[in-house]
GROMACS .gro file of C-alpha atoms in nm:
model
  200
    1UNK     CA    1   0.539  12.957   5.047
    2UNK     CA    2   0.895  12.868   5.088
    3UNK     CA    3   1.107  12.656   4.845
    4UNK     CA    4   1.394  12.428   4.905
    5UNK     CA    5   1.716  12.510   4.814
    6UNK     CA    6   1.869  12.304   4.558
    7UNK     CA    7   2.172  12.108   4.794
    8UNK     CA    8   2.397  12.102   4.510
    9UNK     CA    9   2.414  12.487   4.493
   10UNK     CA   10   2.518  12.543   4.846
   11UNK     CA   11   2.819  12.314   4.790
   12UNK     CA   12   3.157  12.496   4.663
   13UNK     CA   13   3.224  12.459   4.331
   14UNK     CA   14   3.509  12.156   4.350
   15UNK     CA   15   3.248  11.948   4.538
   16UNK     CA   16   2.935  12.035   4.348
   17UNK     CA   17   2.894  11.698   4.081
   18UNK     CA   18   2.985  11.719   3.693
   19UNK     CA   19   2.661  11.843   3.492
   20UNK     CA   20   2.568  11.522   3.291
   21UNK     CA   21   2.721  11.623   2.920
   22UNK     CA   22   2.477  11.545   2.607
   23UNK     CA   23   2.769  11.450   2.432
   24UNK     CA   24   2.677  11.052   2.484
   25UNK     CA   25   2.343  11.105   2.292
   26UNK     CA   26   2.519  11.276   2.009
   27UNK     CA   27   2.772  11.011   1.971
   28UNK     CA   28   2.482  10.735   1.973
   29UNK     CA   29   2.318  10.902   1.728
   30UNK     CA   30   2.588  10.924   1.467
   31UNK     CA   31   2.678  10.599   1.525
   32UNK     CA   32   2.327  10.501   1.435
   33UNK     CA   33   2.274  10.717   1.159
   34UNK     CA   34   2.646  10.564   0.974
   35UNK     CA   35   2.540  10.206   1.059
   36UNK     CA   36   2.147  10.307   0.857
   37UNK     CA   37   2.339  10.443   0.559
   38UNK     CA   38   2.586  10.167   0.566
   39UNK     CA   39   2.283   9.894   0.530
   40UNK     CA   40   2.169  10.105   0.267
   41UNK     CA   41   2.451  10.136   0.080
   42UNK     CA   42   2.581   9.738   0.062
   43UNK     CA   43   2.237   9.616   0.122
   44UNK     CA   44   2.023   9.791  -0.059
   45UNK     CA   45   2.231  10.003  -0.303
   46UNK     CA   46   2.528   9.733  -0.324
   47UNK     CA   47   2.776  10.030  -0.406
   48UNK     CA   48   3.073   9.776  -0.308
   49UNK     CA   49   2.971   9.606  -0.662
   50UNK     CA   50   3.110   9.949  -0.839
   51UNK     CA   51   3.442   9.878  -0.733
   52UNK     CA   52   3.469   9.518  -0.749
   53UNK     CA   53   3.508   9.266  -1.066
   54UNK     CA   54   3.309   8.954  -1.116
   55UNK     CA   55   3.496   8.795  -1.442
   56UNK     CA   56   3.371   8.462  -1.579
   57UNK     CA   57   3.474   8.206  -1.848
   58UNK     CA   58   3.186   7.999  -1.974
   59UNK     CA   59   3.238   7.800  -2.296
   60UNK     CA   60   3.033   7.835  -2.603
   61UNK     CA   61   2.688   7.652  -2.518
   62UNK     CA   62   2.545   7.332  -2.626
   63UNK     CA   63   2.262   7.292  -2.774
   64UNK     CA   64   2.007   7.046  -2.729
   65UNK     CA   65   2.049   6.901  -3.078
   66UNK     CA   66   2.367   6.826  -2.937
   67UNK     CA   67   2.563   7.064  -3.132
   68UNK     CA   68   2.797   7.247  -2.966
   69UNK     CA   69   2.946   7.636  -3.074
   70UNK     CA   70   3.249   7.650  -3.105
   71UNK     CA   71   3.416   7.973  -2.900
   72UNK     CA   72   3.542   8.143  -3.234
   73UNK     CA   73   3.282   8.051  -3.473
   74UNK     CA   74   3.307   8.355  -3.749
   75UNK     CA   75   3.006   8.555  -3.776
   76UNK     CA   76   2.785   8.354  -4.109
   77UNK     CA   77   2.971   8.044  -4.097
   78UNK     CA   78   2.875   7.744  -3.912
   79UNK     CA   79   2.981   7.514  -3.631
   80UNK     CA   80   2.846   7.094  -3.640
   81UNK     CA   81   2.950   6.793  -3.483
   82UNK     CA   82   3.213   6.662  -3.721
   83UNK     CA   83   3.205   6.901  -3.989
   84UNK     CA   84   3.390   7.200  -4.056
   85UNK     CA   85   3.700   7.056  -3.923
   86UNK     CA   86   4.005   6.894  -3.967
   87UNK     CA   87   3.996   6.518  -3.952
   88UNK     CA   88   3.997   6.327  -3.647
   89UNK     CA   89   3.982   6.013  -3.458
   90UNK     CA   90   3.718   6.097  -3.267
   91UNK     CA   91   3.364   6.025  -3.291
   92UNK     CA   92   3.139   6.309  -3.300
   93UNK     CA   93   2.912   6.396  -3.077
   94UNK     CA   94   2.512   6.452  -3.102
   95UNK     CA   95   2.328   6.504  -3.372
   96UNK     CA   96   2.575   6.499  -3.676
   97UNK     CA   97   2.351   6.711  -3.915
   98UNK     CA   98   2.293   6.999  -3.637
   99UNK     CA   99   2.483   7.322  -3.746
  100UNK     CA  100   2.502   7.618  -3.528
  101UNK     CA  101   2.523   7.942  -3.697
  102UNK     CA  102   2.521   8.317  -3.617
  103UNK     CA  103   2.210   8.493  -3.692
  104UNK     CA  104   2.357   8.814  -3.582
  105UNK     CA  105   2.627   8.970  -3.390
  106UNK     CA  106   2.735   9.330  -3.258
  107UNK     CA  107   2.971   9.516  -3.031
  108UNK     CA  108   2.877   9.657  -2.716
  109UNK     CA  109   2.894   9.996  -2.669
  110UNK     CA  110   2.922  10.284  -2.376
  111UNK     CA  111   2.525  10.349  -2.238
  112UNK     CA  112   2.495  10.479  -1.864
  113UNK     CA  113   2.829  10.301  -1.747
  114UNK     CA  114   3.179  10.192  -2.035
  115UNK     CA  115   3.133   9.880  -2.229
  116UNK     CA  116   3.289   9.691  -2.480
  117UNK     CA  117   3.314   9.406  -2.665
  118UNK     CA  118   3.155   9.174  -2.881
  119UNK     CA  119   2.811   8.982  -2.849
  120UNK     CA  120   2.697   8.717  -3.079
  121UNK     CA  121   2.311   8.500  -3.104
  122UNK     CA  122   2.382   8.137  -3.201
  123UNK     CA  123   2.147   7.911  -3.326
  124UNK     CA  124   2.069   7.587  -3.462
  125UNK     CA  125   1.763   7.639  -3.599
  126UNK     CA  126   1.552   7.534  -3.277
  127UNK     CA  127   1.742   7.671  -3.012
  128UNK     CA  128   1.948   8.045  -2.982
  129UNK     CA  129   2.194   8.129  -2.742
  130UNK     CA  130   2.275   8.508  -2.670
  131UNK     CA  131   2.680   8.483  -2.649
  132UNK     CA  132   2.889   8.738  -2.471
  133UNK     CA  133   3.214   8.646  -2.621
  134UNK     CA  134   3.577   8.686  -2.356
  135UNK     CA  135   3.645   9.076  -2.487
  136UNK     CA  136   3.303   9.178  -2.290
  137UNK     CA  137   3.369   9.402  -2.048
  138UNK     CA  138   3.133   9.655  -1.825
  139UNK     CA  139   3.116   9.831  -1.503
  140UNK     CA  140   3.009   9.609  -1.245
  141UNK     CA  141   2.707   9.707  -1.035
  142UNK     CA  142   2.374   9.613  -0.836
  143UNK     CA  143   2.124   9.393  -0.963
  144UNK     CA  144   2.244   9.346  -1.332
  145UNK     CA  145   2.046   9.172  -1.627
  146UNK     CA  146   2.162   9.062  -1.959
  147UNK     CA  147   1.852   9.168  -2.180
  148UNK     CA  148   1.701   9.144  -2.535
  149UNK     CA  149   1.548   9.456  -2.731
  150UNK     CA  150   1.260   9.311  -2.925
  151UNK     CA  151   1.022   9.589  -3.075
  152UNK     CA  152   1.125   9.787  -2.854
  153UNK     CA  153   1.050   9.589  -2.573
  154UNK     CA  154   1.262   9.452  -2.336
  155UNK     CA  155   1.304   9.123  -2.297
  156UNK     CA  156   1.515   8.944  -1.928
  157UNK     CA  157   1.719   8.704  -2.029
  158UNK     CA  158   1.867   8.628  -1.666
  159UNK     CA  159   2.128   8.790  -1.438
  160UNK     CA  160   2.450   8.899  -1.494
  161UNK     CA  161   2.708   8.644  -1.480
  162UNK     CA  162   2.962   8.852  -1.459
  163UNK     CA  163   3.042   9.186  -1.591
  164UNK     CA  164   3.404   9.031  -1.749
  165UNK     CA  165   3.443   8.767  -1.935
  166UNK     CA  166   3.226   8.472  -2.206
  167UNK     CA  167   2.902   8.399  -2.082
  168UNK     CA  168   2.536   8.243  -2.256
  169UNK     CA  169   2.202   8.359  -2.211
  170UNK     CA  170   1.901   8.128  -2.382
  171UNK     CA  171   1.674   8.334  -2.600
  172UNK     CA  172   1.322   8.255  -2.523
  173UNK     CA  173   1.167   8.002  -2.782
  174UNK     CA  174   0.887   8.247  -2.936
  175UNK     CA  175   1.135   8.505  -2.997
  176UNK     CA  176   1.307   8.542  -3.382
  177UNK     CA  177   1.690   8.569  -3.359
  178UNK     CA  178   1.609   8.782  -3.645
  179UNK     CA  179   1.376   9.055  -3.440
  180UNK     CA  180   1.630   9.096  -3.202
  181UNK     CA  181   1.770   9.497  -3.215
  182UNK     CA  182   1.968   9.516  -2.937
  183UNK     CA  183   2.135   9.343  -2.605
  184UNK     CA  184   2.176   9.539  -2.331
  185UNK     CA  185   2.385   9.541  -1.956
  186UNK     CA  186   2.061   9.647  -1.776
  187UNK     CA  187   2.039   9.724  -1.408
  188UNK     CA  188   1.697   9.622  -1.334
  189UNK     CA  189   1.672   9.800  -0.968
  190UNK     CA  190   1.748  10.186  -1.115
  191UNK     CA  191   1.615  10.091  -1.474
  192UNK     CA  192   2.013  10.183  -1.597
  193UNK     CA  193   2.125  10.039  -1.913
  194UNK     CA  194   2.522  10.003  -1.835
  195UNK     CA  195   2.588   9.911  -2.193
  196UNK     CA  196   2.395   9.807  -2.535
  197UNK     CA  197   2.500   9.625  -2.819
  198UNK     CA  198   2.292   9.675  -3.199
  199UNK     CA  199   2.280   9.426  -3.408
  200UNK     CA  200   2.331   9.351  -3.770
   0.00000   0.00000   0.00000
């Protein structure tokens, strides 16, 4: 039996060609392994939220009696189209016997994540409006919900507007302003609650 010699072997060294280097693969490999984590970590885990601010400024929200809240309404008192006012020129606007008052308030406090400030449900009597007043302020973050605590149940209100800043969230209909315990910053993807407000 007689074997062939390998060619490259009876070359000298300087002549014989380079020994292909695994070094290629490695690289490709890392470099697909970064560019998986980095889809998981904006796409999926949207860590870039953590370090960023989304800060809104919604005014107080009208209701559809027409009565509109007024941004600084003191907790108890009430807010109506051309009442509780100084005298004016102008003529008011919806329905003139439609007050809006708060049935509760509270200040959000520190859960999972820092929070602060304050948190008020407005109503008119048909309608309530879940009010995160300008001094609200959380850590920002995937996938955020402003939520309702009713009997211990949890209750969506809608997404995050922002985690700065006034914002309004409808209460459902066939829930009682006055069963409301709690609102809550509630990241719906990890089940987090960033921050939660009681109310009294």
């Amino acid at each position: 039996m007689t074997t062939t010699a390998n060619p490259d072997h009876q070359l000298p060294p300087h002549l014989r060609p380079p020994k292909r280097s695994r070094m290629p693969l490695v690289i490709g490999g890392v470099v697909v392994a970064l560019l998986v984590a980095g889809v998981l970590a904006f796409g999926v885990f949207e860590v870039h939220t953590l370090v960023t601010d989304a800060e809104v400024a919604e005014a107080g929200p009208t209701f559809d009696s027409g009565a509109q809240a007024g941004d600084d309404t003191p907790a108890g008192e009430t807010d109506a189209a051309g009442e509780g006012g100084e005298g004016t020129d102008e003529e008011p606007t919806g329905d003139a016997g439609a007050a809006v008052t708060v049935a509760a308030s509270g200040a959000f406090e520190a859960r999972d994540h820092p929070g602060e400030g304050t948190v008020s449900l407005l109503t008119d009597g048909n309608q309530t409006f879940v009010r995160f007043d300008d001094d609200f302020s959380t850590d920002n973050g995937p996938d955020l919900y402003a939520a309702a605590v009713v009997g211990g149940e949890r209750v969506e209100l809608g997404e995050l507007k922002g985690n700065r800043g006034s914002q309004n969230y409808e209460l459902p209909t066939d829930i009682d302003p006055a069963a409301v315990e709690t609102v809550q910053v509630w990241c719906k993807r990890f089940d987090s609650t960033f921050a939660e407000a009681p109310l009294a």
